[in-house]
CSV table of C-alpha atoms in Angstrom, one decimal:
chain,number,residue,atom,x,y,z
A,1,MET,CA,-9.5,-24.2,-11.4
A,2,THR,CA,-9.9,-21.0,-13.7
A,3,ASP,CA,-13.5,-22.2,-14.8
A,4,ILE,CA,-14.4,-22.9,-11.2
A,5,GLN,CA,-13.2,-19.3,-9.8
A,6,ILE,CA,-14.8,-17.4,-12.7
A,7,ALA,CA,-18.3,-19.1,-12.2
A,8,LEU,CA,-17.8,-18.1,-8.5
A,9,ILE,CA,-17.3,-14.9,-9.4
A,10,GLN,CA,-20.2,-14.8,-11.3
A,11,ALA,CA,-22.7,-16.4,-9.2
A,12,LEU,CA,-21.6,-13.8,-6.4
A,13,GLN,CA,-22.3,-10.8,-9.3
A,14,VAL,CA,-25.7,-12.1,-10.0
A,15,HIS,CA,-27.2,-13.2,-7.3
A,16,ALA,CA,-25.4,-10.6,-4.5
A,17,SER,CA,-25.6,-7.4,-6.6
A,18,TRP,CA,-27.0,-5.4,-4.0
A,19,LEU,CA,-23.7,-6.2,-2.4
A,20,GLU,CA,-21.8,-3.9,-4.8
A,21,ALA,CA,-21.9,-1.3,-2.7
A,22,PRO,CA,-20.2,-2.2,-0.2
A,23,MET,CA,-17.4,-4.2,-1.6
A,24,LEU,CA,-17.1,-1.4,-3.0
A,25,PHE,CA,-16.1,0.4,0.2
A,26,PHE,CA,-13.8,-2.5,1.4
A,27,SER,CA,-11.9,-2.0,-1.4
A,28,PHE,CA,-11.3,1.5,-0.8
A,29,LEU,CA,-9.9,0.4,2.9
A,30,GLY,CA,-7.8,-1.9,1.3
A,31,ASP,CA,-6.4,1.0,-1.3
A,32,ALA,CA,-2.6,2.2,-0.7
A,33,GLU,CA,-4.1,5.8,-0.5
A,34,PHE,CA,-6.0,4.8,2.9
A,35,TYR,CA,-3.3,3.0,4.3
A,36,LEU,CA,-1.7,6.2,4.3
A,37,LEU,CA,-4.0,8.2,5.7
A,38,VAL,CA,-4.0,5.7,8.6
A,39,ILE,CA,-0.5,6.1,8.8
A,40,ALA,CA,-0.4,9.7,9.1
A,41,ILE,CA,-3.0,9.7,12.0
A,42,LEU,CA,-1.7,7.4,13.7
A,43,TYR,CA,2.2,9.3,13.4
A,44,TRP,CA,0.5,12.5,14.0
A,45,CYS,CA,-2.1,12.3,16.1
A,46,TRP,CA,-2.0,9.0,18.3
A,47,ASP,CA,0.9,6.2,18.5
A,48,THR,CA,3.9,7.5,16.4
A,49,ARG,CA,6.1,4.4,16.7
A,50,LEU,CA,3.1,2.5,15.7
A,51,GLY,CA,2.3,4.5,12.9
A,52,LEU,CA,6.2,4.4,11.8
A,53,ARG,CA,6.2,0.5,12.2
A,54,LEU,CA,3.6,0.4,9.8
A,55,ALA,CA,4.6,2.5,7.3
A,56,LEU,CA,7.6,0.5,6.8
A,57,LEU,CA,5.8,-2.2,6.8
A,58,MET,CA,3.2,-1.1,4.1
A,59,GLY,CA,6.5,0.1,2.0
A,60,ILE,CA,8.1,-3.3,2.6
A,61,THR,CA,5.0,-5.5,1.5
A,62,GLY,CA,4.4,-3.2,-1.2
A,63,GLY,CA,7.7,-3.6,-2.6
A,64,LEU,CA,7.5,-7.2,-2.8
A,65,ASN,CA,4.1,-7.9,-3.9
A,66,GLN,CA,5.0,-5.2,-6.7
A,67,ALA,CA,7.6,-8.0,-7.3
A,68,LEU,CA,5.9,-11.0,-6.8
A,69,LYS,CA,3.0,-9.5,-9.5
A,70,VAL,CA,5.6,-9.1,-12.3
A,71,ALA,CA,7.1,-12.4,-11.5
A,72,PHE,CA,4.0,-14.8,-11.8
A,73,HIS,CA,2.4,-12.6,-14.4
A,74,LEU,CA,-1.1,-14.0,-13.9
A,75,PRO,CA,-4.2,-11.9,-15.4
A,76,ARG,CA,-7.2,-10.5,-13.4
A,77,PRO,CA,-10.4,-12.4,-14.1
A,78,TYR,CA,-12.3,-9.8,-16.1
A,79,TRP,CA,-8.9,-9.2,-18.7
A,80,VAL,CA,-9.7,-12.9,-19.4
A,81,SER,CA,-13.6,-13.8,-18.9
A,82,PRO,CA,-16.5,-11.7,-21.0
A,83,GLU,CA,-18.5,-13.6,-17.9
A,84,VAL,CA,-16.9,-11.6,-15.1
A,85,ARG,CA,-18.2,-7.2,-14.4
A,86,ALA,CA,-15.0,-5.3,-14.3
A,87,LEU,CA,-16.8,-3.4,-11.2
A,88,GLY,CA,-13.3,-2.6,-10.7
A,89,SER,CA,-10.2,-2.0,-12.4
A,90,ASN,CA,-6.2,-2.6,-12.0
A,91,PRO,CA,-3.6,-2.1,-14.6
A,92,SER,CA,-1.1,-4.6,-12.6
A,93,PHE,CA,-1.0,-8.3,-12.6
A,94,GLY,CA,-3.1,-10.2,-10.2
A,95,LEU,CA,-1.3,-12.8,-8.1
A,96,PRO,CA,-0.7,-11.7,-5.6
A,97,SER,CA,-3.7,-9.8,-4.5
A,98,ALA,CA,-1.7,-6.1,-3.3
A,99,HIS,CA,-5.6,-5.3,-1.2
A,100,ALA,CA,-5.7,-8.7,0.4
A,101,GLN,CA,-1.4,-8.7,1.5
A,102,GLY,CA,-1.7,-5.0,2.6
A,103,SER,CA,-4.4,-6.1,4.6
A,104,ALA,CA,-3.1,-8.7,5.9
A,105,ALA,CA,0.1,-7.0,7.1
A,106,LEU,CA,-1.3,-3.5,8.3
A,107,TRP,CA,-4.6,-5.0,10.0
A,108,GLY,CA,-2.2,-7.4,11.4
A,109,LEU,CA,0.3,-5.7,12.8
A,110,ILE,CA,-2.5,-3.1,14.2
A,111,ALA,CA,-4.3,-5.9,16.4
A,112,ALA,CA,-0.3,-7.3,17.2
A,113,ASP,CA,0.1,-4.1,18.8
A,114,ALA,CA,-2.9,-3.6,20.5
A,115,ARG,CA,-3.2,-7.5,21.8
A,116,SER,CA,-6.9,-7.0,22.6
A,117,ARG,CA,-9.4,-10.0,21.1
A,118,TRP,CA,-12.1,-7.5,20.2
A,119,ILE,CA,-9.4,-5.8,18.0
A,120,TRP,CA,-8.1,-9.2,16.5
A,121,ALA,CA,-11.5,-9.5,16.1
A,122,PHE,CA,-12.5,-6.3,14.2
A,123,THR,CA,-9.1,-6.6,11.9
A,124,SER,CA,-9.8,-10.3,11.2
A,125,GLY,CA,-13.2,-9.3,9.5
A,126,MET,CA,-11.7,-6.4,8.1
A,127,ILE,CA,-8.8,-8.5,6.3
A,128,VAL,CA,-11.9,-11.2,5.0
A,129,LEU,CA,-14.1,-8.0,3.8
A,130,ILE,CA,-11.5,-6.2,2.2
A,131,GLY,CA,-10.2,-10.1,0.2
A,132,ILE,CA,-13.3,-10.8,-0.3
A,133,SER,CA,-14.4,-7.2,-1.9
A,134,ARG,CA,-11.2,-8.2,-4.9
A,135,VAL,CA,-13.3,-11.0,-5.8
A,136,PHE,CA,-16.9,-9.9,-6.0
A,137,LEU,CA,-15.4,-7.1,-8.0
A,138,GLY,CA,-13.9,-9.1,-10.6
A,139,VAL,CA,-10.4,-8.0,-9.8
A,140,HIS,CA,-9.4,-11.2,-8.5
A,141,PHE,CA,-9.7,-14.5,-8.7
A,142,PRO,CA,-10.0,-16.3,-5.2
A,143,THR,CA,-6.4,-17.9,-5.3
A,144,ASP,CA,-5.1,-14.6,-5.4
A,145,VAL,CA,-6.6,-13.5,-2.6
A,146,LEU,CA,-5.2,-16.6,-0.8
A,147,ALA,CA,-1.9,-15.8,-1.9
A,148,GLY,CA,-2.3,-12.4,-1.0
A,149,TRP,CA,-3.3,-13.3,2.7
A,150,ALA,CA,-0.1,-16.0,3.4
A,151,LEU,CA,2.1,-13.2,2.1
A,152,GLY,CA,0.9,-10.5,4.2
A,153,ALA,CA,1.3,-13.2,7.3
A,154,ALA,CA,4.4,-13.9,6.2
A,155,VAL,CA,5.9,-10.6,5.8
A,156,LEU,CA,4.1,-9.5,8.8
A,157,LEU,CA,5.7,-12.1,11.0
A,158,GLY,CA,9.2,-11.7,9.3
A,159,PHE,CA,9.1,-8.0,10.3
A,160,LEU,CA,7.9,-8.5,14.0
A,161,VAL,CA,10.7,-11.1,14.2
A,162,LEU,CA,13.5,-8.9,12.6
A,163,GLU,CA,12.1,-5.3,13.8
A,164,GLU,CA,13.9,-5.1,17.3
A,165,PRO,CA,17.3,-6.7,16.8
A,166,VAL,CA,17.3,-4.8,13.3
A,167,GLY,CA,15.8,-1.6,14.8
A,168,ARG,CA,18.9,-1.9,17.3
A,169,ARG,CA,21.5,-1.6,15.6
A,170,ILE,CA,20.3,0.7,12.7
A,171,ALA,CA,19.7,3.0,16.0
A,172,ALA,CA,23.6,2.4,16.5
A,173,LEU,CA,24.3,3.9,13.8
A,174,PRO,CA,25.0,8.0,13.1
A,175,LEU,CA,22.6,9.3,11.2
A,176,SER,CA,24.4,9.7,7.8
A,177,GLY,CA,24.4,5.5,8.5
A,178,GLN,CA,21.0,5.6,9.1
A,179,VAL,CA,20.4,7.5,6.4
A,180,LEU,CA,22.0,5.5,4.2
A,181,ALA,CA,20.2,2.1,5.8
A,182,ALA,CA,17.3,3.3,4.6
A,183,PHE,CA,18.1,4.2,1.1
A,184,ALA,CA,20.3,0.7,0.8
A,185,GLY,CA,16.6,-0.8,2.2
A,186,SER,CA,14.2,0.9,-0.4
A,187,LEU,CA,16.9,0.2,-3.2
A,188,ALA,CA,16.4,-3.4,-2.5
A,189,LEU,CA,12.5,-3.1,-2.7
A,190,ALA,CA,12.7,-1.5,-6.2
A,191,VAL,CA,15.3,-3.8,-7.6
A,192,ALA,CA,13.2,-6.9,-7.1
A,193,SER,CA,10.5,-6.1,-9.3
A,194,PHE,CA,13.3,-4.9,-12.0
A,195,ALA,CA,14.9,-8.3,-11.2
A,196,ALA,CA,11.5,-9.9,-12.0
A,197,LEU,CA,10.8,-8.1,-15.1
A,198,ALA,CA,14.3,-8.9,-16.7
A,199,THR,CA,13.5,-12.3,-15.9
A,200,LEU,CA,10.9,-12.2,-18.4
A,201,GLY,CA,12.9,-11.7,-21.3
A,202,ASP,CA,11.0,-11.0,-24.2
A,203,TRP,CA,7.7,-12.0,-23.1
A,204,GLU,CA,4.6,-9.6,-23.7
A,205,VAL,CA,1.0,-9.4,-22.4
A,206,PRO,CA,-0.7,-11.2,-24.2
A,207,ALA,CA,-3.1,-8.8,-26.6
A,208,SER,CA,-6.4,-10.7,-25.8
A,209,TRP,CA,-6.0,-9.6,-22.1
A,210,ALA,CA,-5.2,-6.0,-23.1
A,211,ALA,CA,-8.4,-6.0,-25.5
A,212,GLY,CA,-10.4,-7.9,-22.8
A,213,ALA,CA,-9.6,-5.5,-20.0
A,214,LEU,CA,-10.0,-1.9,-22.5
A,215,GLU,CA,-13.5,-3.7,-23.6
A,216,ARG,CA,-14.9,-4.3,-20.0
A,217,SER,CA,-13.4,-1.3,-17.7
A,218,GLY,CA,-12.6,0.7,-20.7
A,219,GLU,CA,-9.1,1.1,-18.9
A,220,ALA,CA,-6.1,0.2,-20.7
A,221,ILE,CA,-3.6,-2.2,-18.7
A,222,HIS,CA,0.0,-1.6,-18.5
A,223,PRO,CA,1.4,-4.6,-16.0
A,224,LEU,CA,5.1,-4.2,-16.8
A,225,ASP,CA,5.2,-0.5,-15.8
A,226,LEU,CA,6.7,-0.6,-12.2
A,227,LEU,CA,5.8,2.7,-11.2
A,228,ASP,CA,4.3,1.2,-7.9
A,229,ALA,CA,6.7,-0.7,-7.2
A,230,VAL,CA,9.7,2.5,-7.2
A,231,THR,CA,6.4,4.6,-5.6
A,232,ALA,CA,6.8,1.6,-2.8
A,233,SER,CA,10.2,2.2,-2.7
A,234,GLY,CA,10.1,5.8,-2.4
A,235,LEU,CA,7.9,5.8,0.3
A,236,PHE,CA,9.7,3.6,2.4
A,237,PHE,CA,13.4,5.5,2.1
A,238,GLY,CA,11.2,9.1,2.9
A,239,PHE,CA,9.4,7.6,6.1
A,240,ALA,CA,12.9,6.0,7.2
A,241,ALA,CA,14.8,8.3,6.4
A,242,GLY,CA,13.1,11.7,7.8
A,243,ALA,CA,12.2,9.5,11.0
A,244,ALA,CA,15.8,8.7,11.8
A,245,ALA,CA,16.3,12.6,10.7
A,246,ASP,CA,13.7,13.5,13.6
A,247,ARG,CA,16.3,13.6,16.9
A,248,GLN,CA,13.0,13.9,19.3
A,249,PRO,CA,10.2,11.9,17.4
A,250,GLY,CA,6.9,12.0,18.5
A,251,SER,CA,7.5,14.9,20.1
A,252,MET,CA,4.5,16.2,19.4
A,253,CYS,CA,2.5,14.2,18.8
A,254,ALA,CA,-0.6,11.6,20.7
A,255,THR,CA,-0.7,14.7,22.7
A,256,GLY,CA,-3.1,17.5,23.2
A,257,LYS,CA,-6.5,18.6,22.5
A,258,GLY,CA,-9.2,16.5,20.0
A,259,SER,CA,-9.0,19.8,18.6
A,260,VAL,CA,-5.2,20.1,18.1
A,261,ARG,CA,-4.9,16.6,16.7
A,262,LEU,CA,-7.4,17.7,14.1
A,263,PHE,CA,-5.7,20.4,13.3
A,264,ARG,CA,-2.5,18.5,12.7
A,265,TYR,CA,-4.0,16.2,10.9
A,266,ALA,CA,-6.0,18.2,8.6
A,267,PHE,CA,-3.1,20.8,7.6
A,268,GLY,CA,-0.6,18.0,7.0
A,269,ILE,CA,-2.5,16.1,5.1
A,270,ALA,CA,-3.3,18.4,2.9
A,271,VAL,CA,0.0,19.4,2.3
A,272,THR,CA,0.6,15.9,2.2
A,273,GLY,CA,-2.0,15.9,-0.9
A,274,ALA,CA,-0.4,18.9,-2.1
A,275,ILE,CA,3.0,17.7,-2.3
A,276,TRP,CA,1.8,14.8,-3.9
A,277,TYR,CA,-0.4,16.2,-6.5
A,278,GLY,CA,1.6,19.5,-7.2
A,279,LEU,CA,4.5,17.2,-8.2
A,280,GLY,CA,2.6,15.5,-10.1
A,281,PHE,CA,2.4,18.3,-12.8
A,282,PHE,CA,5.9,18.3,-13.5
A,283,ALA,CA,6.4,14.1,-14.0
A,284,PRO,CA,8.2,13.1,-17.4
A,285,GLN,CA,5.9,11.5,-19.3
A,286,ASP,CA,7.8,10.0,-21.9
A,287,ALA,CA,11.6,9.3,-20.9
A,288,VAL,CA,10.8,6.1,-18.7
A,289,PRO,CA,14.4,6.0,-16.7
A,290,ALA,CA,13.5,9.6,-15.7
A,291,ALA,CA,9.9,9.0,-14.9
A,292,TYR,CA,10.9,6.4,-12.6
A,293,LEU,CA,13.3,8.7,-10.3
A,294,PHE,CA,11.3,11.4,-10.4
A,295,GLN,CA,8.5,9.2,-9.0
A,296,TYR,CA,10.7,7.9,-6.2
A,297,LEU,CA,12.2,11.4,-5.2
A,298,ARG,CA,8.1,12.7,-5.3
A,299,ALA,CA,7.7,9.2,-3.0
A,300,ALA,CA,9.8,10.2,-0.9
A,301,VAL,CA,9.6,13.6,-0.3
A,302,ALA,CA,5.4,12.7,0.8
A,303,GLY,CA,7.0,10.3,3.3
A,304,ALA,CA,9.4,12.2,4.5
A,305,TRP,CA,7.4,15.0,4.8
A,306,VAL,CA,5.0,12.9,7.3
A,307,SER,CA,7.9,11.6,9.2
A,308,PHE,CA,9.9,14.5,9.9
A,309,GLY,CA,8.3,18.0,8.2
A,310,ALA,CA,5.3,17.6,9.5
A,311,PRO,CA,6.2,16.8,13.2
A,312,ALA,CA,9.1,19.5,13.0
A,313,PHE,CA,6.6,22.2,11.7
A,314,PHE,CA,3.5,21.0,14.5
A,315,ALA,CA,6.4,21.1,17.0
A,316,ARG,CA,7.6,24.5,16.1
A,317,TYR,CA,4.7,26.2,14.5
A,318,GLY,CA,1.1,24.1,15.5
A,319,PRO,CA,-1.5,25.0,17.7
A,320,GLY,CA,0.6,24.8,21.6
A,321,ALA,CA,4.1,25.1,19.9
Protein backbone atom coordinates (compact mmCIF):
# COMPACT_ATOMS: atom_id res chain seq x y z
CA MET A 1 0.00 0.00 0.00
CA THR A 2 2.80 2.44 0.84
CA ASP A 3 4.49 1.96 -2.54
CA ILE A 4 1.20 2.48 -4.38
CA GLN A 5 0.43 5.65 -2.43
CA ILE A 6 3.90 7.07 -3.02
CA ALA A 7 3.54 6.35 -6.73
CA LEU A 8 0.21 8.20 -6.72
CA ILE A 9 1.69 11.23 -4.95
CA GLN A 10 4.64 11.28 -7.34
CA ALA A 11 2.32 11.07 -10.36
CA LEU A 12 0.26 14.00 -9.09
CA GLN A 13 3.33 16.12 -8.46
CA VAL A 14 4.91 15.33 -11.83
CA HIS A 15 1.90 15.39 -14.15
CA ALA A 16 -0.10 18.15 -12.47
CA SER A 17 2.65 20.45 -11.27
CA TRP A 18 0.56 23.46 -12.35
CA LEU A 19 -1.73 22.71 -9.39
CA GLU A 20 0.91 23.61 -6.80
CA ALA A 21 -0.33 27.16 -6.14
CA PRO A 22 -4.05 26.17 -5.86
CA MET A 23 -3.14 23.24 -3.62
CA LEU A 24 -1.14 25.50 -1.30
CA PHE A 25 -4.17 27.78 -1.10
CA PHE A 26 -6.59 24.98 -0.25
CA SER A 27 -4.12 23.60 2.27
CA PHE A 28 -4.14 27.00 4.02
CA LEU A 29 -7.94 26.75 4.24
CA GLY A 30 -7.37 23.72 6.46
CA ASP A 31 -4.88 25.41 8.79
CA ALA A 32 -5.80 26.06 12.42
CA GLU A 33 -5.09 29.77 11.86
CA PHE A 34 -7.74 29.91 9.15
CA TYR A 35 -10.25 28.17 11.39
CA LEU A 36 -9.65 30.82 14.05
CA LEU A 37 -10.35 33.55 11.49
CA VAL A 38 -13.65 31.85 10.55
CA ILE A 39 -14.69 31.31 14.16
CA ALA A 40 -13.92 34.92 15.08
CA ILE A 41 -15.90 36.46 12.22
CA LEU A 42 -18.87 34.24 13.01
CA TYR A 43 -18.71 34.92 16.74
CA TRP A 44 -18.32 38.69 16.49
CA CYS A 45 -20.15 39.56 13.29
CA TRP A 46 -22.61 36.94 12.16
CA ASP A 47 -23.86 34.15 14.45
CA THR A 48 -22.46 33.94 17.98
CA ARG A 49 -23.95 30.55 18.73
CA LEU A 50 -22.53 28.97 15.58
CA GLY A 51 -19.15 30.56 16.29
CA LEU A 52 -19.08 29.06 19.78
CA ARG A 53 -20.19 25.65 18.53
CA LEU A 54 -17.41 25.69 15.95
CA ALA A 55 -14.83 26.76 18.53
CA LEU A 56 -15.74 23.92 20.89
CA LEU A 57 -15.94 21.38 18.06
CA MET A 58 -12.54 22.38 16.67
CA GLY A 59 -11.00 22.17 20.13
CA ILE A 60 -12.37 18.66 20.55
CA THR A 61 -11.36 17.41 17.11
CA GLY A 62 -7.93 19.08 17.37
CA GLY A 63 -7.20 17.47 20.73
CA LEU A 64 -8.33 14.03 19.56
CA ASN A 65 -6.31 14.33 16.36
CA GLN A 66 -3.10 14.99 18.25
CA ALA A 67 -3.71 12.02 20.54
CA LEU A 68 -4.36 9.72 17.59
CA LYS A 69 -1.28 10.94 15.73
CA VAL A 70 0.88 9.96 18.68
CA ALA A 71 -0.95 6.66 19.18
CA PHE A 72 -0.39 5.61 15.56
CA HIS A 73 3.04 7.38 15.25
CA LEU A 74 3.26 6.93 11.48
CA PRO A 75 5.43 8.99 9.11
CA ARG A 76 4.57 11.47 6.40
CA PRO A 77 5.40 10.61 2.75
CA TYR A 78 8.28 13.04 2.37
CA TRP A 79 9.90 11.67 5.53
CA VAL A 80 10.35 8.21 4.04
CA SER A 81 10.52 8.61 0.27
CA PRO A 82 13.05 10.61 -1.76
CA GLU A 83 10.62 10.33 -4.68
CA VAL A 84 8.15 12.67 -2.95
CA ARG A 85 8.74 16.41 -3.15
CA ALA A 86 8.09 18.26 0.11
CA LEU A 87 5.87 21.04 -1.23
CA GLY A 88 4.78 21.55 2.35
CA SER A 89 6.11 20.41 5.71
CA ASN A 90 4.87 19.51 9.15
CA PRO A 91 6.74 18.33 12.27
CA SER A 92 3.99 16.01 13.59
CA PHE A 93 3.06 12.43 12.68
CA GLY A 94 0.86 11.85 9.63
CA LEU A 95 -2.10 9.63 10.56
CA PRO A 96 -4.82 10.90 10.72
CA SER A 97 -4.66 14.12 8.68
CA ALA A 98 -5.58 17.08 10.90
CA HIS A 99 -6.52 19.10 7.82
CA ALA A 100 -8.92 16.43 6.60
CA GLN A 101 -10.37 15.80 10.06
CA GLY A 102 -10.73 19.48 10.89
CA SER A 103 -12.27 20.42 7.54
CA ALA A 104 -14.81 17.59 7.77
CA ALA A 105 -15.83 18.81 11.23
CA LEU A 106 -15.85 22.58 10.56
CA TRP A 107 -17.42 22.64 7.11
CA GLY A 108 -19.73 19.79 8.06
CA LEU A 109 -21.11 21.77 11.01
CA ILE A 110 -21.57 24.86 8.85
CA ALA A 111 -23.48 22.77 6.30
CA ALA A 112 -25.59 21.11 8.99
CA ASP A 113 -26.47 24.50 10.45
CA ALA A 114 -27.32 26.06 7.08
CA ARG A 115 -29.40 23.13 5.78
CA SER A 116 -29.01 24.31 2.21
CA ARG A 117 -28.17 22.11 -0.76
CA TRP A 118 -25.94 24.84 -2.16
CA ILE A 119 -24.06 25.12 1.13
CA TRP A 120 -23.74 21.34 1.27
CA ALA A 121 -22.29 21.31 -2.24
CA PHE A 122 -19.84 24.10 -1.42
CA THR A 123 -18.66 22.63 1.88
CA SER A 124 -18.33 19.15 0.40
CA GLY A 125 -16.10 20.60 -2.30
CA MET A 126 -14.00 22.39 0.30
CA ILE A 127 -13.54 19.21 2.34
CA VAL A 128 -12.47 17.20 -0.71
CA LEU A 129 -10.08 19.85 -2.05
CA ILE A 130 -8.42 20.42 1.32
CA GLY A 131 -7.82 16.69 1.66
CA ILE A 132 -6.46 16.34 -1.89
CA SER A 133 -4.15 19.30 -1.33
CA ARG A 134 -2.42 17.48 1.52
CA VAL A 135 -1.72 14.47 -0.66
CA PHE A 136 -0.50 16.63 -3.54
CA LEU A 137 1.89 18.55 -1.29
CA GLY A 138 3.49 15.30 -0.15
CA VAL A 139 2.66 15.74 3.52
CA HIS A 140 0.05 12.98 3.75
CA PHE A 141 -0.64 9.56 2.35
CA PRO A 142 -4.15 9.13 0.88
CA THR A 143 -4.97 6.79 3.79
CA ASP A 144 -4.14 9.61 6.24
CA VAL A 145 -6.72 11.81 4.53
CA LEU A 146 -9.37 9.10 4.35
CA ALA A 147 -8.90 8.39 8.05
CA GLY A 148 -9.11 12.11 8.80
CA TRP A 149 -12.38 12.48 6.90
CA ALA A 150 -13.89 9.47 8.67
CA LEU A 151 -12.82 10.67 12.11
CA GLY A 152 -13.95 14.22 11.43
CA ALA A 153 -17.38 12.97 10.40
CA ALA A 154 -17.57 10.74 13.49
CA VAL A 155 -16.60 13.58 15.84
CA LEU A 156 -19.14 15.87 14.16
CA LEU A 157 -21.89 13.28 14.49
CA GLY A 158 -21.10 12.74 18.15
CA PHE A 159 -21.06 16.49 18.72
CA LEU A 160 -24.45 16.98 17.07
CA VAL A 161 -25.98 14.16 19.10
CA LEU A 162 -24.56 15.21 22.46
CA GLU A 163 -24.42 19.00 22.31
CA GLU A 164 -28.06 19.58 23.31
CA PRO A 165 -28.29 17.24 26.34
CA VAL A 166 -24.78 18.09 27.55
CA GLY A 167 -25.38 21.80 26.90
CA ARG A 168 -28.56 21.76 29.00
CA ARG A 169 -26.76 20.16 31.93
CA ILE A 170 -23.89 22.62 31.81
CA ALA A 171 -26.21 25.63 31.38
CA ALA A 172 -27.99 24.58 34.58
CA LEU A 173 -24.74 24.89 36.56
CA PRO A 174 -23.64 28.10 38.29
CA LEU A 175 -20.85 30.05 36.60
CA SER A 176 -18.19 28.39 38.73
CA GLY A 177 -19.51 24.98 37.73
CA GLN A 178 -19.52 25.90 34.04
CA VAL A 179 -15.93 27.13 34.21
CA LEU A 180 -14.92 23.98 36.07
CA ALA A 181 -16.64 21.83 33.44
CA ALA A 182 -14.76 23.70 30.71
CA PHE A 183 -11.48 23.14 32.53
CA ALA A 184 -12.21 19.43 33.04
CA GLY A 185 -13.04 19.03 29.36
CA SER A 186 -9.83 20.76 28.32
CA LEU A 187 -7.78 18.57 30.64
CA ALA A 188 -9.39 15.45 29.17
CA LEU A 189 -8.28 16.55 25.71
CA ALA A 190 -4.70 17.12 26.86
CA VAL A 191 -4.53 13.92 28.93
CA ALA A 192 -5.52 11.87 25.87
CA SER A 193 -2.32 12.93 24.09
CA PHE A 194 -0.10 12.46 27.14
CA ALA A 195 -1.60 8.99 27.68
CA ALA A 196 -0.92 8.10 24.04
CA LEU A 197 2.67 9.27 24.47
CA ALA A 198 3.06 7.16 27.62
CA THR A 199 2.04 4.02 25.72
CA LEU A 200 5.03 4.45 23.39
CA GLY A 201 7.44 3.76 26.22
CA ASP A 202 11.03 4.19 25.06
CA TRP A 203 10.12 4.22 21.35
CA GLU A 204 12.06 6.86 19.42
CA VAL A 205 11.51 8.51 16.06
CA PRO A 206 13.60 6.60 13.50
CA ALA A 207 16.69 8.55 12.52
CA SER A 208 15.91 7.92 8.84
CA TRP A 209 12.57 9.77 9.19
CA ALA A 210 14.19 12.79 10.79
CA ALA A 211 17.02 12.85 8.25
CA GLY A 212 14.68 12.41 5.29
CA ALA A 213 12.35 15.17 6.46
CA LEU A 214 15.21 17.59 7.05
CA GLU A 215 16.84 16.79 3.72
CA ARG A 216 13.69 17.24 1.64
CA SER A 217 11.99 20.12 3.45
CA GLY A 218 14.82 21.88 5.26
CA GLU A 219 12.81 21.73 8.49
CA ALA A 220 13.37 19.47 11.49
CA ILE A 221 10.56 17.33 12.86
CA HIS A 222 9.53 16.86 16.49
CA PRO A 223 6.47 14.57 16.38
CA LEU A 224 6.64 13.65 20.07
CA ASP A 225 6.20 17.32 21.06
CA LEU A 226 2.69 17.83 22.48
CA LEU A 227 2.49 21.63 22.21
CA ASP A 228 -0.26 21.39 19.57
CA ALA A 229 -2.33 19.18 21.87
CA VAL A 230 -1.86 21.63 24.75
CA THR A 231 -2.82 24.51 22.43
CA ALA A 232 -6.08 22.81 21.44
CA SER A 233 -6.82 22.12 25.09
CA GLY A 234 -6.15 25.71 26.14
CA LEU A 235 -8.24 27.19 23.35
CA PHE A 236 -11.14 24.91 24.28
CA PHE A 237 -10.98 26.08 27.90
CA GLY A 238 -10.64 29.75 26.96
CA PHE A 239 -13.54 29.71 24.53
CA ALA A 240 -15.84 27.71 26.81
CA ALA A 241 -15.03 29.59 30.02
CA GLY A 242 -15.25 32.97 28.26
CA ALA A 243 -18.64 32.13 26.79
CA ALA A 244 -19.87 31.01 30.22
CA ALA A 245 -18.69 34.29 31.78
CA ASP A 246 -20.58 36.33 29.17
CA ARG A 247 -23.93 36.68 30.89
CA GLN A 248 -25.55 38.10 27.74
CA PRO A 249 -23.95 36.04 24.95
CA GLY A 250 -24.15 37.63 21.56
CA SER A 251 -25.58 40.91 22.82
CA MET A 252 -23.33 42.88 20.47
CA CYS A 253 -22.98 40.33 17.70
CA ALA A 254 -24.75 39.85 14.37
CA THR A 255 -26.08 43.38 14.59
CA GLY A 256 -25.12 46.75 13.20
CA LYS A 257 -23.97 48.10 9.88
CA GLY A 258 -21.36 46.43 7.78
CA SER A 259 -18.78 49.03 8.79
CA VAL A 260 -19.43 48.29 12.47
CA ARG A 261 -18.95 44.58 11.94
CA LEU A 262 -15.80 45.23 9.94
CA PHE A 263 -14.41 47.31 12.81
CA ARG A 264 -15.17 44.55 15.28
CA TYR A 265 -13.42 41.99 13.18
CA ALA A 266 -10.34 44.07 12.30
CA PHE A 267 -9.84 45.29 15.87
CA GLY A 268 -10.63 41.93 17.45
CA ILE A 269 -8.25 39.98 15.21
CA ALA A 270 -5.52 42.56 15.75
CA VAL A 271 -5.80 42.14 19.52
CA THR A 272 -5.92 38.37 19.16
CA GLY A 273 -2.67 38.48 17.20
CA ALA A 274 -1.12 40.82 19.76
CA ILE A 275 -2.07 38.44 22.56
CA TRP A 276 -0.80 35.37 20.75
CA TYR A 277 2.46 36.70 19.37
CA GLY A 278 3.08 39.10 22.24
CA LEU A 279 2.88 36.36 24.83
CA GLY A 280 4.97 34.18 22.56
CA PHE A 281 8.01 36.33 23.33
CA PHE A 282 7.86 35.14 26.94
CA ALA A 283 7.50 31.43 26.19
CA PRO A 284 9.98 29.21 28.10
CA GLN A 285 12.48 27.63 25.74
CA ASP A 286 14.01 24.82 27.80
CA ALA A 287 11.84 23.48 30.61
CA VAL A 288 9.20 21.26 28.98
CA PRO A 289 6.60 21.31 31.82
CA ALA A 290 6.82 25.11 32.02
CA ALA A 291 6.53 25.40 28.23
CA TYR A 292 3.39 23.28 28.20
CA LEU A 293 1.79 25.24 31.06
CA PHE A 294 2.65 28.54 29.39
CA GLN A 295 1.23 27.38 26.05
CA TYR A 296 -1.99 26.27 27.73
CA LEU A 297 -2.42 29.65 29.43
CA ARG A 298 -1.49 31.53 26.26
CA ALA A 299 -4.11 29.66 24.24
CA ALA A 300 -6.71 30.04 27.00
CA VAL A 301 -6.20 33.81 27.11
CA ALA A 302 -6.57 34.05 23.32
CA GLY A 303 -9.73 31.94 23.39
CA ALA A 304 -11.22 33.92 26.27
CA TRP A 305 -10.56 37.18 24.42
CA VAL A 306 -12.58 35.94 21.44
CA SER A 307 -15.54 34.68 23.46
CA PHE A 308 -15.59 37.16 26.35
CA GLY A 309 -13.06 39.99 26.17
CA ALA A 310 -13.85 41.21 22.68
CA PRO A 311 -17.67 41.02 23.06
CA ALA A 312 -17.46 42.92 26.36
CA PHE A 313 -15.23 45.57 24.80
CA PHE A 314 -17.44 45.98 21.74
CA ALA A 315 -20.60 46.22 23.83
CA ARG A 316 -19.14 49.01 25.94
CA TYR A 317 -16.77 50.91 23.68
CA GLY A 318 -17.39 49.82 20.11
CA PRO A 319 -19.26 51.81 17.46
CA GLY A 320 -22.93 51.97 18.33
CA ALA A 321 -22.31 51.01 21.97
